mmCIF file of C-alpha atoms in Angstrom:
data_model
loop_
_atom_site.group_PDB
_atom_site.id
_atom_site.type_symbol
_atom_site.label_atom_id
_atom_site.label_comp_id
_atom_site.label_asym_id
_atom_site.label_seq_id
_atom_site.Cartn_x
_atom_site.Cartn_y
_atom_site.Cartn_z
ATOM 1 C CA UNK A 168 77.173 96.651 130.505
ATOM 2 C CA UNK A 169 79.098 100.318 131.516
ATOM 3 C CA UNK A 170 81.770 100.755 129.097
ATOM 4 C CA UNK A 171 83.835 103.757 129.779
ATOM 5 C CA UNK A 172 83.002 105.683 132.329
ATOM 6 C CA UNK A 173 83.972 109.488 132.538
ATOM 7 C CA UNK A 174 83.673 111.689 135.703
ATOM 8 C CA UNK A 175 82.982 114.502 135.750
ATOM 9 C CA UNK A 176 80.623 115.690 132.995
ATOM 10 C CA UNK A 177 81.431 118.845 133.118
ATOM 11 C CA UNK A 178 83.347 121.099 135.377
ATOM 12 C CA UNK A 179 84.732 124.745 135.719
ATOM 13 C CA UNK A 180 88.218 125.258 137.203
ATOM 14 C CA UNK A 181 90.054 128.372 138.290
ATOM 15 C CA UNK A 182 93.510 128.930 136.962
ATOM 16 C CA UNK A 183 95.934 127.333 139.134
ATOM 17 C CA UNK A 184 93.492 124.477 140.664
ATOM 18 C CA UNK A 185 94.148 121.300 140.125
ATOM 19 C CA UNK A 186 91.643 118.523 140.147
ATOM 20 C CA UNK A 187 91.733 114.881 138.349
ATOM 21 C CA UNK A 188 89.484 113.584 135.736
ATOM 22 C CA UNK A 189 88.197 109.970 136.352
ATOM 23 C CA UNK A 190 88.115 107.021 133.758
ATOM 24 C CA UNK A 191 87.215 103.356 134.185
ATOM 25 C CA UNK A 192 86.480 100.850 131.902
ATOM 26 C CA UNK A 193 84.792 97.188 132.443
ATOM 27 C CA UNK A 194 86.178 95.422 129.482
ATOM 28 C CA UNK A 195 89.377 94.394 130.623
ATOM 29 C CA UNK A 196 90.998 96.300 127.759
ATOM 30 C CA UNK A 197 95.186 96.576 127.942
ATOM 31 C CA UNK A 198 95.166 99.685 126.134
ATOM 32 C CA UNK A 199 93.748 103.272 127.381
ATOM 33 C CA UNK A 200 94.011 106.444 126.213
ATOM 34 C CA UNK A 201 93.428 110.346 127.097
ATOM 35 C CA UNK A 202 92.484 112.554 124.206
ATOM 36 C CA UNK A 203 91.647 116.273 124.075
ATOM 37 C CA UNK A 204 89.440 117.894 121.657
ATOM 38 C CA UNK A 205 89.382 121.296 120.660
ATOM 39 C CA UNK A 206 87.461 123.113 117.743
ATOM 40 C CA UNK A 207 89.360 122.355 113.983
ATOM 41 C CA UNK A 208 92.137 120.497 115.773
ATOM 42 C CA UNK A 209 90.335 116.799 115.958
ATOM 43 C CA UNK A 210 91.655 114.482 118.690
ATOM 44 C CA UNK A 211 95.044 115.090 120.454
ATOM 45 C CA UNK A 212 96.753 112.401 122.231
ATOM 46 C CA UNK A 213 97.547 113.362 125.927
ATOM 47 C CA UNK A 214 99.114 110.107 127.244
ATOM 48 C CA UNK A 215 98.266 106.586 126.883
ATOM 49 C CA UNK A 216 98.999 103.198 128.922
ATOM 50 C CA UNK A 217 99.525 99.618 126.991
ATOM 51 C CA UNK A 218 98.772 98.013 130.589
ATOM 52 C CA UNK A 219 98.803 98.464 134.264
ATOM 53 C CA UNK A 220 101.848 100.062 135.602
ATOM 54 C CA UNK A 221 103.099 101.257 132.066
ATOM 55 C CA UNK A 222 102.212 104.781 130.806
ATOM 56 C CA UNK A 223 103.693 107.085 127.836
ATOM 57 C CA UNK A 224 102.961 110.611 126.655
ATOM 58 C CA UNK A 225 101.138 111.414 123.470
ATOM 59 C CA UNK A 226 101.260 114.387 121.395
ATOM 60 C CA UNK A 227 100.545 117.021 124.333
ATOM 61 C CA UNK A 228 101.330 115.736 127.318
ATOM 62 C CA UNK A 229 102.678 119.235 128.961
ATOM 63 C CA UNK A 230 100.117 120.206 132.240
ATOM 64 C CA UNK A 231 98.898 116.860 132.273
ATOM 65 C CA UNK A 232 99.960 113.575 134.425
ATOM 66 C CA UNK A 233 98.661 110.182 134.533
ATOM 67 C CA UNK A 234 99.015 107.232 136.461
ATOM 68 C CA UNK A 235 98.039 103.338 135.899
ATOM 69 C CA UNK A 236 97.725 101.094 139.032
ATOM 70 C CA UNK A 237 94.804 98.823 137.749
ATOM 71 C CA UNK A 238 93.725 97.489 134.410
ATOM 72 C CA UNK A 239 90.351 99.539 135.004
ATOM 73 C CA UNK A 240 91.149 102.818 135.847
ATOM 74 C CA UNK A 241 93.307 105.646 134.286
ATOM 75 C CA UNK A 242 92.815 108.928 135.879
ATOM 76 C CA UNK A 243 93.957 112.301 134.472
ATOM 77 C CA UNK A 244 95.533 115.016 136.725
ATOM 78 C CA UNK A 245 95.965 118.750 135.524
ATOM 79 C CA UNK A 246 98.778 119.905 137.835
ATOM 80 C CA UNK A 247 97.696 123.867 137.612
ATOM 81 C CA UNK A 248 94.730 124.383 135.669
ATOM 82 C CA UNK A 249 95.597 127.220 133.035
ATOM 83 C CA UNK A 250 92.835 128.656 130.240
ATOM 84 C CA UNK A 251 94.593 126.609 127.512
ATOM 85 C CA UNK A 252 93.282 123.891 129.028
ATOM 86 C CA UNK A 253 89.583 124.657 128.614
ATOM 87 C CA UNK A 254 88.630 121.900 126.186
ATOM 88 C CA UNK A 255 86.839 118.695 125.707
ATOM 89 C CA UNK A 256 88.326 115.557 127.130
ATOM 90 C CA UNK A 257 87.983 111.859 125.812
ATOM 91 C CA UNK A 258 88.900 108.778 127.972
ATOM 92 C CA UNK A 259 89.287 105.591 125.377
ATOM 93 C CA UNK A 260 90.138 101.841 125.975
ATOM 94 C CA UNK A 261 90.536 99.239 123.614
ATOM 95 C CA UNK A 262 92.521 95.867 123.138
ATOM 96 C CA UNK A 263 96.093 95.829 122.412
ATOM 97 C CA UNK A 264 95.701 93.330 119.471
ATOM 98 C CA UNK A 265 96.726 95.072 116.020
ATOM 99 C CA UNK A 266 93.826 93.427 114.195
ATOM 100 C CA UNK A 267 91.238 94.330 116.935
ATOM 101 C CA UNK A 268 92.143 97.986 118.061
ATOM 102 C CA UNK A 269 88.333 98.806 118.069
ATOM 103 C CA UNK A 270 88.630 102.122 121.041
ATOM 104 C CA UNK A 271 85.650 102.370 122.717
ATOM 105 C CA UNK A 272 85.157 106.250 124.252
ATOM 106 C CA UNK A 273 83.814 107.809 127.172
ATOM 107 C CA UNK A 274 81.167 110.134 126.965
ATOM 108 C CA UNK A 275 83.631 113.285 127.587
ATOM 109 C CA UNK A 276 84.230 115.807 130.378
ATOM 110 C CA UNK A 277 84.112 119.230 129.038
ATOM 111 C CA UNK A 278 86.381 121.409 131.052
ATOM 112 C CA UNK A 279 86.350 125.216 131.311
ATOM 113 C CA UNK A 280 89.023 127.017 133.121
ATOM 114 C CA UNK A 281 88.708 130.607 133.860
ATOM 115 C CA UNK B 159 105.995 111.475 114.122
ATOM 116 C CA UNK B 160 102.771 110.074 112.411
ATOM 117 C CA UNK B 161 100.693 112.673 111.104
ATOM 118 C CA UNK B 162 97.190 112.070 109.192
ATOM 119 C CA UNK B 163 95.500 114.445 107.229
ATOM 120 C CA UNK B 164 91.569 114.314 106.599
ATOM 121 C CA UNK B 165 90.168 116.468 103.537
ATOM 122 C CA UNK B 166 87.374 118.291 103.403
ATOM 123 C CA UNK B 167 87.587 119.687 106.757
ATOM 124 C CA UNK B 168 83.526 120.345 106.404
ATOM 125 C CA UNK B 169 80.850 119.551 103.973
ATOM 126 C CA UNK B 170 77.331 120.576 103.030
ATOM 127 C CA UNK B 171 75.234 118.457 101.287
ATOM 128 C CA UNK B 172 71.496 117.835 99.917
ATOM 129 C CA UNK B 173 69.870 114.657 101.274
ATOM 130 C CA UNK B 174 70.039 112.108 98.762
ATOM 131 C CA UNK B 175 73.772 113.383 97.436
ATOM 132 C CA UNK B 176 76.854 111.337 98.115
ATOM 133 C CA UNK B 177 79.876 112.175 100.164
ATOM 134 C CA UNK B 178 83.203 111.583 100.251
ATOM 135 C CA UNK B 179 85.959 111.670 102.605
ATOM 136 C CA UNK B 180 89.819 111.199 102.238
ATOM 137 C CA UNK B 181 92.515 110.500 104.873
ATOM 138 C CA UNK B 182 96.318 110.430 104.062
ATOM 139 C CA UNK B 183 99.230 109.201 106.524
ATOM 140 C CA UNK B 184 102.825 110.415 106.087
ATOM 141 C CA UNK B 185 103.446 106.746 107.040
ATOM 142 C CA UNK B 186 102.445 103.175 106.092
ATOM 143 C CA UNK B 187 99.528 102.030 108.921
ATOM 144 C CA UNK B 188 99.024 98.800 110.370
ATOM 145 C CA UNK B 189 95.166 99.617 110.290
ATOM 146 C CA UNK B 190 93.031 102.553 109.621
ATOM 147 C CA UNK B 191 89.490 102.798 111.693
ATOM 148 C CA UNK B 192 87.117 105.054 111.206
ATOM 149 C CA UNK B 193 84.731 106.966 113.748
ATOM 150 C CA UNK B 194 81.426 108.608 113.389
ATOM 151 C CA UNK B 195 80.871 111.458 116.503
ATOM 152 C CA UNK B 196 77.408 113.089 116.728
ATOM 153 C CA UNK B 197 77.011 116.674 117.337
ATOM 154 C CA UNK B 198 77.592 117.026 121.197
ATOM 155 C CA UNK B 199 78.674 112.979 121.158
ATOM 156 C CA UNK B 200 81.493 110.685 121.648
ATOM 157 C CA UNK B 201 83.197 109.126 118.709
ATOM 158 C CA UNK B 202 81.768 106.068 118.223
ATOM 159 C CA UNK B 203 83.882 102.987 116.053
ATOM 160 C CA UNK B 204 82.735 102.334 112.398
ATOM 161 C CA UNK B 205 84.991 99.933 111.057
ATOM 162 C CA UNK B 206 88.784 98.876 110.940
ATOM 163 C CA UNK B 207 90.430 98.322 107.836
ATOM 164 C CA UNK B 208 93.696 95.856 108.059
ATOM 165 C CA UNK B 209 94.941 94.714 104.582
ATOM 166 C CA UNK B 210 96.239 96.296 101.409
ATOM 167 C CA UNK B 211 93.497 97.529 99.312
ATOM 168 C CA UNK B 212 90.671 96.321 101.018
ATOM 169 C CA UNK B 213 87.225 97.148 100.535
ATOM 170 C CA UNK B 214 84.226 96.768 103.282
ATOM 171 C CA UNK B 215 80.503 98.166 102.743
ATOM 172 C CA UNK B 216 78.135 98.914 105.833
ATOM 173 C CA UNK B 217 74.706 99.487 103.830
ATOM 174 C CA UNK B 218 75.485 103.068 102.105
ATOM 175 C CA UNK B 219 78.875 103.462 103.926
ATOM 176 C CA UNK B 220 81.609 101.832 101.533
ATOM 177 C CA UNK B 221 85.430 102.204 103.354
ATOM 178 C CA UNK B 222 88.673 101.784 101.252
ATOM 179 C CA UNK B 223 92.127 100.974 102.117
ATOM 180 C CA UNK B 224 94.720 101.896 99.661
ATOM 181 C CA UNK B 225 97.421 99.434 98.263
ATOM 182 C CA UNK B 226 100.454 101.725 100.007
ATOM 183 C CA UNK B 227 98.427 101.217 103.493
ATOM 184 C CA UNK B 228 99.198 104.927 103.468
ATOM 185 C CA UNK B 229 95.533 106.214 102.187
ATOM 186 C CA UNK B 230 91.653 105.835 103.137
ATOM 187 C CA UNK B 231 88.293 107.045 101.915
ATOM 188 C CA UNK B 232 84.628 106.631 102.904
ATOM 189 C CA UNK B 233 81.905 107.253 100.808
ATOM 190 C CA UNK B 234 78.284 107.711 101.775
ATOM 191 C CA UNK B 235 75.920 106.880 99.146
ATOM 192 C CA UNK B 236 72.643 108.883 99.014
ATOM 193 C CA UNK B 237 73.088 111.029 102.363
ATOM 194 C CA UNK B 238 70.350 111.085 104.718
ATOM 195 C CA UNK B 239 69.563 113.662 107.701
ATOM 196 C CA UNK B 240 71.095 110.830 110.145
ATOM 197 C CA UNK B 241 74.368 110.870 108.452
ATOM 198 C CA UNK B 242 74.801 114.433 109.981
ATOM 199 C CA UNK B 243 78.344 114.299 112.249
ATOM 200 C CA UNK B 244 81.800 114.495 112.186
ATOM 201 C CA UNK B 245 83.971 111.663 110.601
ATOM 202 C CA UNK B 246 87.031 110.329 111.632
ATOM 203 C CA UNK B 247 89.739 108.187 110.577
ATOM 204 C CA UNK B 248 92.369 106.982 112.755
ATOM 205 C CA UNK B 249 95.937 105.622 112.001
ATOM 206 C CA UNK B 250 96.741 102.734 113.844
ATOM 207 C CA UNK B 251 100.440 102.703 115.000
ATOM 208 C CA UNK B 252 102.140 99.698 117.465
ATOM 209 C CA UNK B 253 100.996 101.350 120.621
ATOM 210 C CA UNK B 254 98.705 104.377 119.658
ATOM 211 C CA UNK B 255 96.021 105.845 117.130
ATOM 212 C CA UNK B 256 96.420 109.091 115.443
ATOM 213 C CA UNK B 257 93.539 110.680 114.609
ATOM 214 C CA UNK B 258 92.827 113.131 111.557
ATOM 215 C CA UNK B 259 91.070 116.655 112.101
ATOM 216 C CA UNK B 260 88.096 114.965 111.041
ATOM 217 C CA UNK B 261 85.089 115.914 108.093
ATOM 218 C CA UNK B 262 82.005 117.686 109.386
ATOM 219 C CA UNK B 263 79.013 116.613 107.420
ATOM 220 C CA UNK B 264 76.242 118.388 107.102
ATOM 221 C CA UNK B 265 72.806 117.164 105.313
ATOM 222 C CA UNK B 266 69.796 119.732 104.538
ATOM 223 C CA UNK B 267 66.369 117.683 103.958
#
């Protein structure tokens, strides 16, 4: 049982480059989210999705795009990388029930923008 | 928007001492969750509390949800070196979780 799989684990980008962080889950979860984690800042929500075809912005969406064409996949696109986007990115998924919102996290992608 | 504050930011204890982290929300929560993140790892779910005044225990860990459903605490009795990590609370809203900034726990043997 793979759970939530993120690729790549590490990435170095030059300023202005674009890239896509991949996230896939095999638990048939409706909800998927992207967070970034910076020292002392906790986990901040970038974008989230409550089902295929439905996405919405979180707390820090600028510079990122998402789409959700299938239940399983929720890629995060960096349009034009900036040094301020250097961070650790986590994808998470969960069921949609209020009584069972347990989030499963991927292993994370450590991104450095130079 | 919803804000979740967590204190302390950091605590260093001797093995065997107790530890508590507190979480406060600016709004009433439908549920609250707690996660643990080991250094270099990813957050791992510990527990979810849903009912007002709820108390749950997992071995040496005790979790409480306040009567007004706006605050919560995690208490660890007799810490061990395996408890090292950052503990996050996360407030459950309609569609999303709002995480506190976490409490980093260091345990010296």
